[in-house]
Short mmCIF file of N, CA and C in Angstrom, two decimals:
data_model
loop_
_atom_site.label_atom_id
_atom_site.label_comp_id
_atom_site.label_asym_id
_atom_site.label_seq_id
_atom_site.Cartn_x
_atom_site.Cartn_y
_atom_site.Cartn_z
N UNK A 1 0.85 -1.19 0.00
CA UNK A 1 0.00 0.00 0.00
C UNK A 1 0.90 1.24 0.00
N UNK A 2 0.64 2.15 -0.91
CA UNK A 2 1.41 3.39 -0.99
C UNK A 2 1.18 4.23 0.25
N UNK A 3 2.21 4.96 0.72
CA UNK A 3 2.04 5.78 1.93
C UNK A 3 0.87 6.74 1.85
N UNK A 4 0.66 7.39 0.69
CA UNK A 4 -0.46 8.35 0.60
C UNK A 4 -1.79 7.66 0.76
N UNK A 5 -1.92 6.44 0.19
CA UNK A 5 -3.15 5.67 0.37
C UNK A 5 -3.33 5.31 1.83
N UNK A 6 -2.24 4.86 2.45
CA UNK A 6 -2.33 4.46 3.86
C UNK A 6 -2.78 5.65 4.72
N UNK A 7 -2.18 6.83 4.48
CA UNK A 7 -2.53 7.99 5.31
C UNK A 7 -3.96 8.44 5.05
N UNK A 8 -4.47 8.30 3.84
CA UNK A 8 -5.87 8.69 3.57
C UNK A 8 -6.85 7.75 4.22
N UNK A 9 -6.37 6.57 4.63
CA UNK A 9 -7.22 5.58 5.31
C UNK A 9 -6.94 5.55 6.81
N UNK A 10 -6.24 6.58 7.29
CA UNK A 10 -5.85 6.63 8.70
C UNK A 10 -6.46 7.86 9.37
N UNK A 11 -6.89 7.68 10.62
CA UNK A 11 -7.36 8.79 11.45
C UNK A 11 -6.52 8.85 12.69
N UNK A 12 -6.27 10.07 13.20
CA UNK A 12 -5.63 10.25 14.49
C UNK A 12 -6.69 10.69 15.49
N UNK A 13 -6.74 9.98 16.62
CA UNK A 13 -7.61 10.37 17.71
C UNK A 13 -6.76 11.10 18.74
N UNK A 14 -7.15 12.34 19.05
CA UNK A 14 -6.50 13.11 20.09
C UNK A 14 -7.48 13.14 21.26
N UNK A 15 -7.18 12.37 22.28
CA UNK A 15 -8.16 12.09 23.34
C UNK A 15 -7.93 12.91 24.60
N UNK A 16 -8.96 13.69 24.98
CA UNK A 16 -9.03 14.40 26.27
C UNK A 16 -7.87 15.35 26.55
N UNK A 17 -7.32 15.95 25.52
CA UNK A 17 -6.25 16.96 25.73
C UNK A 17 -6.91 18.30 26.04
N UNK A 18 -7.61 18.31 27.19
CA UNK A 18 -8.37 19.47 27.62
C UNK A 18 -7.76 20.09 28.85
N UNK A 19 -8.00 21.37 29.05
CA UNK A 19 -7.42 22.10 30.18
C UNK A 19 -7.68 21.40 31.51
N UNK A 20 -8.87 20.89 31.68
CA UNK A 20 -9.25 20.21 32.92
C UNK A 20 -8.28 19.10 33.30
N UNK A 21 -7.74 18.42 32.29
CA UNK A 21 -6.93 17.22 32.53
C UNK A 21 -5.43 17.44 32.41
N UNK A 22 -5.01 18.52 31.72
CA UNK A 22 -3.57 18.68 31.46
C UNK A 22 -3.00 20.05 31.83
N UNK A 23 -3.82 20.97 32.29
CA UNK A 23 -3.33 22.32 32.60
C UNK A 23 -3.35 22.55 34.11
N UNK A 24 -2.16 22.61 34.76
CA UNK A 24 -2.10 22.80 36.20
C UNK A 24 -2.77 24.08 36.69
N UNK A 25 -2.86 25.10 35.83
CA UNK A 25 -3.48 26.36 36.23
C UNK A 25 -4.95 26.19 36.58
N UNK A 26 -5.56 25.10 36.13
CA UNK A 26 -6.97 24.84 36.43
C UNK A 26 -7.18 24.35 37.86
N UNK A 27 -6.13 23.85 38.50
CA UNK A 27 -6.22 23.28 39.86
C UNK A 27 -7.36 22.27 39.97
N UNK A 28 -7.49 21.45 38.96
CA UNK A 28 -8.58 20.47 38.90
C UNK A 28 -8.24 19.18 39.62
N UNK A 29 -9.23 18.55 40.28
CA UNK A 29 -9.00 17.24 40.87
C UNK A 29 -8.77 16.18 39.78
N UNK A 30 -9.11 16.52 38.53
CA UNK A 30 -8.94 15.57 37.42
C UNK A 30 -7.61 15.78 36.69
N UNK A 31 -6.74 16.66 37.20
CA UNK A 31 -5.47 16.95 36.54
C UNK A 31 -4.59 15.72 36.49
N UNK A 32 -3.96 15.51 35.35
CA UNK A 32 -2.98 14.44 35.18
C UNK A 32 -1.66 15.13 34.83
N UNK A 33 -0.74 15.29 35.81
CA UNK A 33 0.50 15.99 35.52
C UNK A 33 1.26 15.46 34.31
N UNK A 34 1.24 14.17 34.11
CA UNK A 34 1.93 13.59 32.94
C UNK A 34 1.25 14.04 31.64
N UNK A 35 -0.01 14.44 31.73
CA UNK A 35 -0.70 14.95 30.55
C UNK A 35 -0.11 16.26 30.06
N UNK A 36 0.27 17.11 31.01
CA UNK A 36 0.92 18.37 30.63
C UNK A 36 2.26 18.06 29.95
N UNK A 37 2.97 17.06 30.44
CA UNK A 37 4.29 16.72 29.90
C UNK A 37 4.24 16.24 28.45
N UNK A 38 3.12 15.66 28.03
CA UNK A 38 3.06 15.15 26.65
C UNK A 38 2.52 16.16 25.65
N UNK A 39 2.16 17.36 26.12
CA UNK A 39 1.59 18.35 25.18
C UNK A 39 2.52 18.59 23.97
N UNK A 40 3.85 18.75 24.16
CA UNK A 40 4.71 18.95 22.99
C UNK A 40 4.67 17.77 22.01
N UNK A 41 4.67 16.54 22.54
CA UNK A 41 4.63 15.36 21.66
C UNK A 41 3.31 15.26 20.91
N UNK A 42 2.21 15.54 21.59
CA UNK A 42 0.90 15.50 20.92
C UNK A 42 0.83 16.60 19.87
N UNK A 43 1.34 17.77 20.20
CA UNK A 43 1.36 18.89 19.23
C UNK A 43 2.12 18.48 17.97
N UNK A 44 3.28 17.85 18.17
CA UNK A 44 4.09 17.43 17.03
C UNK A 44 3.40 16.31 16.25
N UNK A 45 2.78 15.37 16.94
CA UNK A 45 2.07 14.29 16.28
C UNK A 45 0.92 14.84 15.40
N UNK A 46 0.21 15.82 15.92
CA UNK A 46 -0.87 16.46 15.16
C UNK A 46 -0.31 17.16 13.93
N UNK A 47 0.83 17.84 14.09
CA UNK A 47 1.45 18.52 12.95
C UNK A 47 1.85 17.52 11.86
N UNK A 48 2.43 16.40 12.25
CA UNK A 48 2.82 15.36 11.30
C UNK A 48 1.57 14.79 10.62
N UNK A 49 0.53 14.54 11.41
CA UNK A 49 -0.73 14.01 10.85
C UNK A 49 -1.29 14.97 9.81
N UNK A 50 -1.27 16.26 10.12
CA UNK A 50 -1.79 17.24 9.15
C UNK A 50 -0.96 17.24 7.87
N UNK A 51 0.36 17.15 7.99
CA UNK A 51 1.22 17.11 6.81
C UNK A 51 0.91 15.88 5.95
N UNK A 52 0.58 14.78 6.59
CA UNK A 52 0.30 13.53 5.87
C UNK A 52 -1.12 13.46 5.34
N UNK A 53 -1.97 14.40 5.72
CA UNK A 53 -3.37 14.36 5.29
C UNK A 53 -4.20 13.37 6.08
N UNK A 54 -3.76 13.05 7.30
CA UNK A 54 -4.49 12.14 8.17
C UNK A 54 -5.70 12.88 8.76
N UNK A 55 -6.84 12.21 8.78
CA UNK A 55 -8.07 12.76 9.36
C UNK A 55 -7.92 12.83 10.87
N UNK A 56 -8.07 14.02 11.45
CA UNK A 56 -7.88 14.19 12.90
C UNK A 56 -9.24 14.32 13.59
N UNK A 57 -9.40 13.50 14.63
CA UNK A 57 -10.61 13.54 15.45
C UNK A 57 -10.21 13.97 16.86
N UNK A 58 -10.76 15.10 17.29
CA UNK A 58 -10.51 15.64 18.63
C UNK A 58 -11.60 15.08 19.54
N UNK A 59 -11.24 14.15 20.40
CA UNK A 59 -12.19 13.50 21.29
C UNK A 59 -12.14 14.23 22.64
N UNK A 60 -13.30 14.70 23.09
CA UNK A 60 -13.35 15.46 24.33
C UNK A 60 -14.51 15.01 25.22
N UNK A 61 -14.38 15.34 26.47
CA UNK A 61 -15.49 15.19 27.42
C UNK A 61 -16.13 16.57 27.60
N UNK A 62 -17.45 16.58 27.58
CA UNK A 62 -18.20 17.79 27.92
C UNK A 62 -19.43 17.30 28.66
N UNK A 63 -19.50 17.59 29.94
CA UNK A 63 -20.57 17.04 30.76
C UNK A 63 -21.59 18.08 31.19
N UNK A 64 -22.78 17.58 31.49
CA UNK A 64 -23.85 18.38 32.07
C UNK A 64 -23.41 18.78 33.48
N UNK A 65 -23.74 20.01 33.92
CA UNK A 65 -23.34 20.44 35.27
C UNK A 65 -23.85 19.55 36.39
N UNK A 66 -24.94 18.84 36.15
CA UNK A 66 -25.48 17.93 37.17
C UNK A 66 -24.71 16.63 37.27
N UNK A 67 -23.90 16.33 36.25
CA UNK A 67 -23.16 15.07 36.25
C UNK A 67 -24.01 13.88 35.85
N UNK A 68 -25.23 14.12 35.41
CA UNK A 68 -26.11 12.98 35.09
C UNK A 68 -25.65 12.17 33.88
N UNK A 69 -24.71 12.74 33.11
CA UNK A 69 -24.21 12.02 31.93
C UNK A 69 -22.78 11.48 32.14
N UNK A 70 -22.32 11.46 33.39
CA UNK A 70 -20.96 10.97 33.70
C UNK A 70 -21.06 9.61 34.37
N UNK A 71 -19.97 8.86 34.41
CA UNK A 71 -19.97 7.56 35.07
C UNK A 71 -20.42 7.69 36.51
N UNK A 72 -21.10 6.67 37.01
CA UNK A 72 -21.63 6.71 38.37
C UNK A 72 -20.58 7.03 39.41
N UNK A 73 -19.40 6.45 39.27
CA UNK A 73 -18.38 6.64 40.29
C UNK A 73 -17.81 8.07 40.31
N UNK A 74 -18.11 8.88 39.29
CA UNK A 74 -17.63 10.27 39.24
C UNK A 74 -18.71 11.28 39.58
N UNK A 75 -19.93 10.87 39.75
CA UNK A 75 -21.03 11.83 39.92
C UNK A 75 -20.88 12.73 41.14
N UNK A 76 -20.19 12.24 42.17
CA UNK A 76 -20.02 13.07 43.37
C UNK A 76 -19.25 14.36 43.08
N UNK A 77 -18.42 14.39 42.03
CA UNK A 77 -17.70 15.61 41.66
C UNK A 77 -18.65 16.73 41.22
N UNK A 78 -19.88 16.37 40.85
CA UNK A 78 -20.83 17.33 40.29
C UNK A 78 -21.93 17.72 41.27
N UNK A 79 -21.77 17.36 42.54
CA UNK A 79 -22.84 17.58 43.54
C UNK A 79 -23.14 19.05 43.76
N UNK A 80 -22.23 19.95 43.43
CA UNK A 80 -22.45 21.38 43.63
C UNK A 80 -22.82 22.10 42.33
N UNK A 81 -23.19 21.32 41.32
CA UNK A 81 -23.60 21.93 40.04
C UNK A 81 -22.43 22.28 39.13
N UNK A 82 -21.26 21.77 39.48
CA UNK A 82 -20.12 21.93 38.59
C UNK A 82 -19.18 20.76 38.83
N UNK A 83 -18.35 20.48 37.86
CA UNK A 83 -17.41 19.38 37.97
C UNK A 83 -16.46 19.40 36.79
N UNK A 84 -15.62 18.40 36.68
CA UNK A 84 -14.66 18.39 35.57
C UNK A 84 -15.32 18.40 34.20
N UNK A 85 -14.78 19.25 33.32
CA UNK A 85 -15.16 19.31 31.89
C UNK A 85 -16.65 19.55 31.67
N UNK A 86 -17.23 20.44 32.45
CA UNK A 86 -18.63 20.83 32.20
C UNK A 86 -18.70 21.59 30.89
N UNK A 87 -19.70 21.24 30.09
CA UNK A 87 -19.86 21.87 28.78
C UNK A 87 -19.86 23.40 28.91
N UNK A 88 -19.04 24.05 28.09
CA UNK A 88 -18.95 25.51 28.10
C UNK A 88 -17.98 26.08 29.11
N UNK A 89 -17.41 25.22 29.97
CA UNK A 89 -16.47 25.71 30.98
C UNK A 89 -15.06 25.84 30.39
N UNK A 90 -14.24 26.60 31.09
CA UNK A 90 -12.83 26.75 30.68
C UNK A 90 -12.13 25.39 30.69
N UNK A 91 -12.44 24.56 31.67
CA UNK A 91 -11.83 23.23 31.78
C UNK A 91 -12.12 22.32 30.62
N UNK A 92 -13.26 22.51 29.98
CA UNK A 92 -13.63 21.66 28.85
C UNK A 92 -12.94 22.07 27.56
N UNK A 93 -12.31 23.25 27.55
CA UNK A 93 -11.62 23.72 26.35
C UNK A 93 -10.37 22.87 26.08
N UNK A 94 -9.98 22.80 24.80
CA UNK A 94 -8.73 22.15 24.46
C UNK A 94 -7.57 22.91 25.13
N UNK A 95 -6.51 22.17 25.48
CA UNK A 95 -5.36 22.79 26.10
C UNK A 95 -4.76 23.84 25.17
N UNK A 96 -4.06 24.78 25.78
CA UNK A 96 -3.44 25.89 25.04
C UNK A 96 -2.65 25.38 23.85
N UNK A 97 -2.86 26.00 22.69
CA UNK A 97 -2.13 25.64 21.50
C UNK A 97 -2.84 24.65 20.57
N UNK A 98 -3.86 23.98 21.10
CA UNK A 98 -4.61 23.04 20.26
C UNK A 98 -5.81 23.73 19.63
N UNK A 99 -5.94 23.57 18.31
CA UNK A 99 -7.03 24.21 17.57
C UNK A 99 -7.59 23.19 16.58
N UNK A 100 -8.90 23.10 16.53
CA UNK A 100 -9.54 22.22 15.55
C UNK A 100 -9.62 22.98 14.23
N UNK A 101 -8.99 22.43 13.21
CA UNK A 101 -8.95 23.09 11.91
C UNK A 101 -10.07 22.56 11.00
N UNK A 102 -10.32 23.30 9.91
CA UNK A 102 -11.32 22.88 8.92
C UNK A 102 -11.01 21.46 8.46
N UNK A 103 -12.06 20.65 8.34
CA UNK A 103 -11.91 19.27 7.90
C UNK A 103 -11.66 18.28 9.02
N UNK A 104 -11.33 18.81 10.22
CA UNK A 104 -11.13 17.95 11.38
C UNK A 104 -12.46 17.79 12.10
N UNK A 105 -12.52 16.87 13.03
CA UNK A 105 -13.80 16.52 13.63
C UNK A 105 -13.69 16.56 15.14
N UNK A 106 -14.71 17.12 15.79
CA UNK A 106 -14.80 17.11 17.24
C UNK A 106 -15.85 16.08 17.66
N UNK A 107 -15.45 15.18 18.55
CA UNK A 107 -16.36 14.15 19.05
C UNK A 107 -16.46 14.28 20.55
N UNK A 108 -17.69 14.39 21.05
CA UNK A 108 -17.92 14.47 22.49
C UNK A 108 -18.29 13.07 22.98
N UNK A 109 -17.58 12.62 24.01
CA UNK A 109 -17.90 11.32 24.60
C UNK A 109 -18.22 11.48 26.08
N UNK A 110 -18.96 10.53 26.61
CA UNK A 110 -19.34 10.59 28.01
C UNK A 110 -18.77 9.48 28.85
N UNK A 111 -18.02 8.59 28.22
CA UNK A 111 -17.42 7.45 28.92
C UNK A 111 -15.98 7.31 28.48
N UNK A 112 -15.29 6.29 29.03
CA UNK A 112 -13.88 6.12 28.69
C UNK A 112 -13.66 5.89 27.20
N UNK A 113 -14.39 4.97 26.63
CA UNK A 113 -14.18 4.64 25.22
C UNK A 113 -14.76 5.72 24.30
N UNK A 114 -13.97 6.11 23.31
CA UNK A 114 -14.45 7.07 22.32
C UNK A 114 -15.54 6.49 21.45
N UNK A 115 -15.69 5.17 21.45
CA UNK A 115 -16.69 4.50 20.63
C UNK A 115 -18.02 4.30 21.37
N UNK A 116 -17.99 4.29 22.70
CA UNK A 116 -19.18 3.94 23.48
C UNK A 116 -20.25 5.03 23.35
N UNK A 117 -21.41 4.66 22.82
CA UNK A 117 -22.57 5.54 22.68
C UNK A 117 -22.26 6.84 21.92
N UNK A 118 -21.35 6.73 20.93
CA UNK A 118 -21.03 7.87 20.05
C UNK A 118 -21.17 7.41 18.60
N UNK A 119 -21.03 8.36 17.69
CA UNK A 119 -21.08 8.01 16.27
C UNK A 119 -19.69 7.86 15.66
N UNK A 120 -18.66 7.67 16.49
CA UNK A 120 -17.29 7.61 15.99
C UNK A 120 -17.08 6.54 14.94
N UNK A 121 -17.52 5.33 15.20
CA UNK A 121 -17.32 4.25 14.23
C UNK A 121 -17.95 4.59 12.89
N UNK A 122 -19.15 5.14 12.92
CA UNK A 122 -19.82 5.53 11.69
C UNK A 122 -19.07 6.63 10.95
N UNK A 123 -18.61 7.66 11.68
CA UNK A 123 -17.85 8.75 11.06
C UNK A 123 -16.59 8.22 10.40
N UNK A 124 -15.88 7.33 11.11
CA UNK A 124 -14.64 6.80 10.57
C UNK A 124 -14.88 5.89 9.35
N UNK A 125 -15.83 4.98 9.48
CA UNK A 125 -16.06 4.05 8.38
C UNK A 125 -16.57 4.77 7.13
N UNK A 126 -17.47 5.75 7.29
CA UNK A 126 -17.97 6.46 6.11
C UNK A 126 -16.91 7.38 5.52
N UNK A 127 -15.83 7.64 6.27
CA UNK A 127 -14.71 8.42 5.76
C UNK A 127 -13.63 7.53 5.17
N UNK A 128 -13.90 6.23 5.11
CA UNK A 128 -12.92 5.30 4.53
C UNK A 128 -11.74 4.97 5.44
N UNK A 129 -11.92 5.18 6.72
CA UNK A 129 -10.81 4.97 7.66
C UNK A 129 -10.73 3.49 8.05
N UNK A 130 -9.50 2.96 7.95
CA UNK A 130 -9.22 1.58 8.32
C UNK A 130 -8.19 1.47 9.43
N UNK A 131 -7.43 2.55 9.64
CA UNK A 131 -6.32 2.54 10.60
C UNK A 131 -6.44 3.70 11.55
N UNK A 132 -6.03 3.48 12.81
CA UNK A 132 -6.10 4.54 13.82
C UNK A 132 -4.75 4.76 14.48
N UNK A 133 -4.47 6.03 14.76
CA UNK A 133 -3.30 6.42 15.56
C UNK A 133 -3.88 7.18 16.76
N UNK A 134 -3.47 6.75 17.97
CA UNK A 134 -4.06 7.29 19.18
C UNK A 134 -3.03 8.08 20.00
N UNK A 135 -3.46 9.26 20.46
CA UNK A 135 -2.66 10.10 21.33
C UNK A 135 -3.58 10.61 22.45
N UNK A 136 -2.98 11.12 23.53
CA UNK A 136 -3.80 11.75 24.58
C UNK A 136 -3.70 11.09 25.93
N UNK A 137 -4.73 11.33 26.75
CA UNK A 137 -4.77 10.82 28.12
C UNK A 137 -6.14 10.14 28.38
N UNK A 138 -6.22 9.30 29.36
CA UNK A 138 -5.09 8.71 30.03
C UNK A 138 -5.05 7.23 29.71
N UNK A 139 -3.84 6.67 29.73
CA UNK A 139 -3.60 5.34 29.17
C UNK A 139 -4.50 4.23 29.71
N UNK A 140 -4.68 4.06 31.02
CA UNK A 140 -5.47 2.93 31.48
C UNK A 140 -6.98 3.10 31.32
N UNK A 141 -7.42 4.30 31.03
CA UNK A 141 -8.85 4.55 30.94
C UNK A 141 -9.28 4.80 29.50
N UNK A 142 -9.25 6.04 29.09
CA UNK A 142 -9.80 6.42 27.78
C UNK A 142 -8.98 5.87 26.61
N UNK A 143 -7.67 5.85 26.75
CA UNK A 143 -6.82 5.30 25.68
C UNK A 143 -7.10 3.80 25.54
N UNK A 144 -6.93 3.09 26.61
CA UNK A 144 -7.07 1.63 26.58
C UNK A 144 -8.47 1.19 26.11
N UNK A 145 -9.51 1.76 26.66
CA UNK A 145 -10.85 1.31 26.26
C UNK A 145 -11.13 1.65 24.81
N UNK A 146 -10.68 2.81 24.37
CA UNK A 146 -10.87 3.17 22.95
C UNK A 146 -10.12 2.17 22.07
N UNK A 147 -8.90 1.85 22.43
CA UNK A 147 -8.06 0.95 21.64
C UNK A 147 -8.65 -0.47 21.61
N UNK A 148 -9.09 -0.96 22.77
CA UNK A 148 -9.67 -2.31 22.79
C UNK A 148 -10.94 -2.35 21.93
N UNK A 149 -11.75 -1.30 21.98
CA UNK A 149 -12.94 -1.25 21.14
C UNK A 149 -12.56 -1.18 19.66
N UNK A 150 -11.52 -0.43 19.32
CA UNK A 150 -11.08 -0.33 17.92
C UNK A 150 -10.65 -1.69 17.40
N UNK A 151 -9.96 -2.45 18.23
CA UNK A 151 -9.56 -3.80 17.83
C UNK A 151 -10.80 -4.69 17.66
N UNK A 152 -11.76 -4.59 18.58
CA UNK A 152 -12.98 -5.40 18.49
C UNK A 152 -13.80 -5.01 17.26
N UNK A 153 -13.70 -3.75 16.82
CA UNK A 153 -14.44 -3.27 15.66
C UNK A 153 -13.69 -3.51 14.34
N UNK A 154 -12.57 -4.22 14.44
CA UNK A 154 -11.81 -4.66 13.26
C UNK A 154 -11.13 -3.54 12.48
N UNK A 155 -10.65 -2.51 13.17
CA UNK A 155 -9.76 -1.58 12.47
C UNK A 155 -8.48 -2.35 12.16
N UNK A 156 -7.98 -2.18 10.95
CA UNK A 156 -6.87 -3.02 10.49
C UNK A 156 -5.59 -2.79 11.24
N UNK A 157 -5.26 -1.53 11.50
CA UNK A 157 -4.02 -1.21 12.19
C UNK A 157 -4.33 -0.15 13.24
N UNK A 158 -4.04 -0.48 14.49
CA UNK A 158 -4.23 0.47 15.60
C UNK A 158 -2.86 0.75 16.18
N UNK A 159 -2.54 2.04 16.27
CA UNK A 159 -1.23 2.47 16.75
C UNK A 159 -1.42 3.41 17.93
N UNK A 160 -0.68 3.19 19.00
CA UNK A 160 -0.65 4.09 20.15
C UNK A 160 0.76 4.65 20.23
N UNK A 161 0.89 5.95 20.10
CA UNK A 161 2.22 6.59 20.21
C UNK A 161 2.56 6.69 21.70
N UNK A 162 3.57 5.92 22.12
CA UNK A 162 3.78 5.75 23.56
C UNK A 162 4.21 7.01 24.28
N UNK A 163 4.91 7.93 23.61
CA UNK A 163 5.31 9.15 24.31
C UNK A 163 4.39 10.33 23.98
N UNK A 164 3.26 10.03 23.33
CA UNK A 164 2.22 11.06 23.12
C UNK A 164 0.94 10.59 23.80
N UNK A 165 1.09 9.67 24.77
CA UNK A 165 0.01 9.22 25.64
C UNK A 165 0.60 9.18 27.07
N UNK A 166 -0.26 9.24 28.07
CA UNK A 166 0.25 9.29 29.44
C UNK A 166 -0.76 8.75 30.44
N UNK A 167 -0.22 8.33 31.58
CA UNK A 167 -1.02 7.85 32.70
C UNK A 167 -0.53 8.54 33.97
N UNK A 168 -1.11 8.17 35.13
CA UNK A 168 -0.77 8.80 36.38
C UNK A 168 0.70 8.57 36.74
N UNK A 169 1.25 7.42 36.34
CA UNK A 169 2.69 7.20 36.57
C UNK A 169 3.23 6.29 35.47
N UNK A 170 4.54 6.27 35.29
CA UNK A 170 5.15 5.51 34.19
C UNK A 170 4.86 4.00 34.24
N UNK A 171 4.79 3.43 35.46
CA UNK A 171 4.54 1.99 35.56
C UNK A 171 3.16 1.62 35.02
N UNK A 172 2.15 2.41 35.40
CA UNK A 172 0.79 2.17 34.91
C UNK A 172 0.75 2.34 33.39
N UNK A 173 1.40 3.38 32.92
CA UNK A 173 1.43 3.65 31.49
C UNK A 173 2.03 2.46 30.74
N UNK A 174 3.21 2.02 31.15
CA UNK A 174 3.90 0.95 30.43
C UNK A 174 3.18 -0.39 30.56
N UNK A 175 2.54 -0.65 31.70
CA UNK A 175 1.77 -1.89 31.84
C UNK A 175 0.61 -1.92 30.85
N UNK A 176 -0.05 -0.80 30.68
CA UNK A 176 -1.18 -0.73 29.75
C UNK A 176 -0.71 -0.78 28.30
N UNK A 177 0.42 -0.14 28.01
CA UNK A 177 1.01 -0.23 26.67
C UNK A 177 1.32 -1.69 26.35
N UNK A 178 1.89 -2.40 27.32
CA UNK A 178 2.20 -3.83 27.13
C UNK A 178 0.94 -4.64 26.84
N UNK A 179 -0.14 -4.36 27.57
CA UNK A 179 -1.41 -5.07 27.34
C UNK A 179 -1.92 -4.81 25.93
N UNK A 180 -1.83 -3.55 25.48
CA UNK A 180 -2.32 -3.23 24.15
C UNK A 180 -1.43 -3.86 23.07
N UNK A 181 -0.15 -3.89 23.31
CA UNK A 181 0.79 -4.53 22.37
C UNK A 181 0.43 -6.01 22.23
N UNK A 182 0.03 -6.63 23.33
CA UNK A 182 -0.31 -8.06 23.34
C UNK A 182 -1.56 -8.39 22.54
N UNK A 183 -2.37 -7.37 22.17
CA UNK A 183 -3.53 -7.65 21.33
C UNK A 183 -3.31 -7.12 19.90
N UNK A 184 -2.03 -6.92 19.55
CA UNK A 184 -1.71 -6.57 18.17
C UNK A 184 -1.60 -5.09 17.87
N UNK A 185 -1.63 -4.25 18.90
CA UNK A 185 -1.53 -2.80 18.70
C UNK A 185 -0.06 -2.42 18.53
N UNK A 186 0.21 -1.54 17.57
CA UNK A 186 1.57 -1.05 17.39
C UNK A 186 1.84 0.07 18.39
N UNK A 187 3.06 0.10 18.96
CA UNK A 187 3.36 1.06 20.02
C UNK A 187 4.70 1.74 19.76
N UNK A 188 4.79 2.55 18.71
CA UNK A 188 6.03 3.27 18.43
C UNK A 188 6.17 4.52 19.30
N UNK A 189 7.39 5.02 19.37
CA UNK A 189 7.60 6.37 19.91
C UNK A 189 7.19 7.33 18.81
N UNK A 190 7.07 8.60 19.15
CA UNK A 190 6.76 9.61 18.16
C UNK A 190 7.83 9.64 17.07
N UNK A 191 9.09 9.57 17.47
CA UNK A 191 10.20 9.59 16.50
C UNK A 191 10.10 8.42 15.53
N UNK A 192 9.78 7.24 16.06
CA UNK A 192 9.63 6.05 15.18
C UNK A 192 8.44 6.23 14.25
N UNK A 193 7.33 6.75 14.77
CA UNK A 193 6.12 6.88 13.96
C UNK A 193 6.30 7.90 12.83
N UNK A 194 7.02 8.96 13.11
CA UNK A 194 7.16 10.02 12.12
C UNK A 194 8.07 9.64 10.97
N UNK A 195 8.88 8.57 11.11
CA UNK A 195 9.80 8.18 10.04
C UNK A 195 9.33 6.95 9.28
#
């Protein structure tokens, strides 16, 4: 398969790179310090994807202030009418420097997997997408569940860029990367992926 054909059949998912999760200035209980550390790698991965003509999907959380659309175990965060990534809040915005450009797609999800109760699979399949490249946070939750669903949905090639994804600590991150590798997921570094 020619590289241009491969890239036209590839989408990059940029998952939860929102101020609430990666910007320390938000002082959020949902902050993932390692998420801030990967902003440069995700930025570069997005730039490479744009150069290659890869379809970019910005996957975000945007919740109702009541928390009625969030997982049960997180609803207590919304007991005062606000919580992480409330729709329209500063925390729900993409982290500084990230911009959705024309032709790219914003997908709002309410659970860990980008595929659960969303139209993502339909958007990708009708766009001719067969391969996925995944970046963002956080590895054991949203990254892992999205990747496992992508494999179950028969995407031909699923790639997780290991230094453009992050977890609460390196051990958790690498354990989850190992699990994904064991189900056939490719796990290059950004440098390996870009060449």
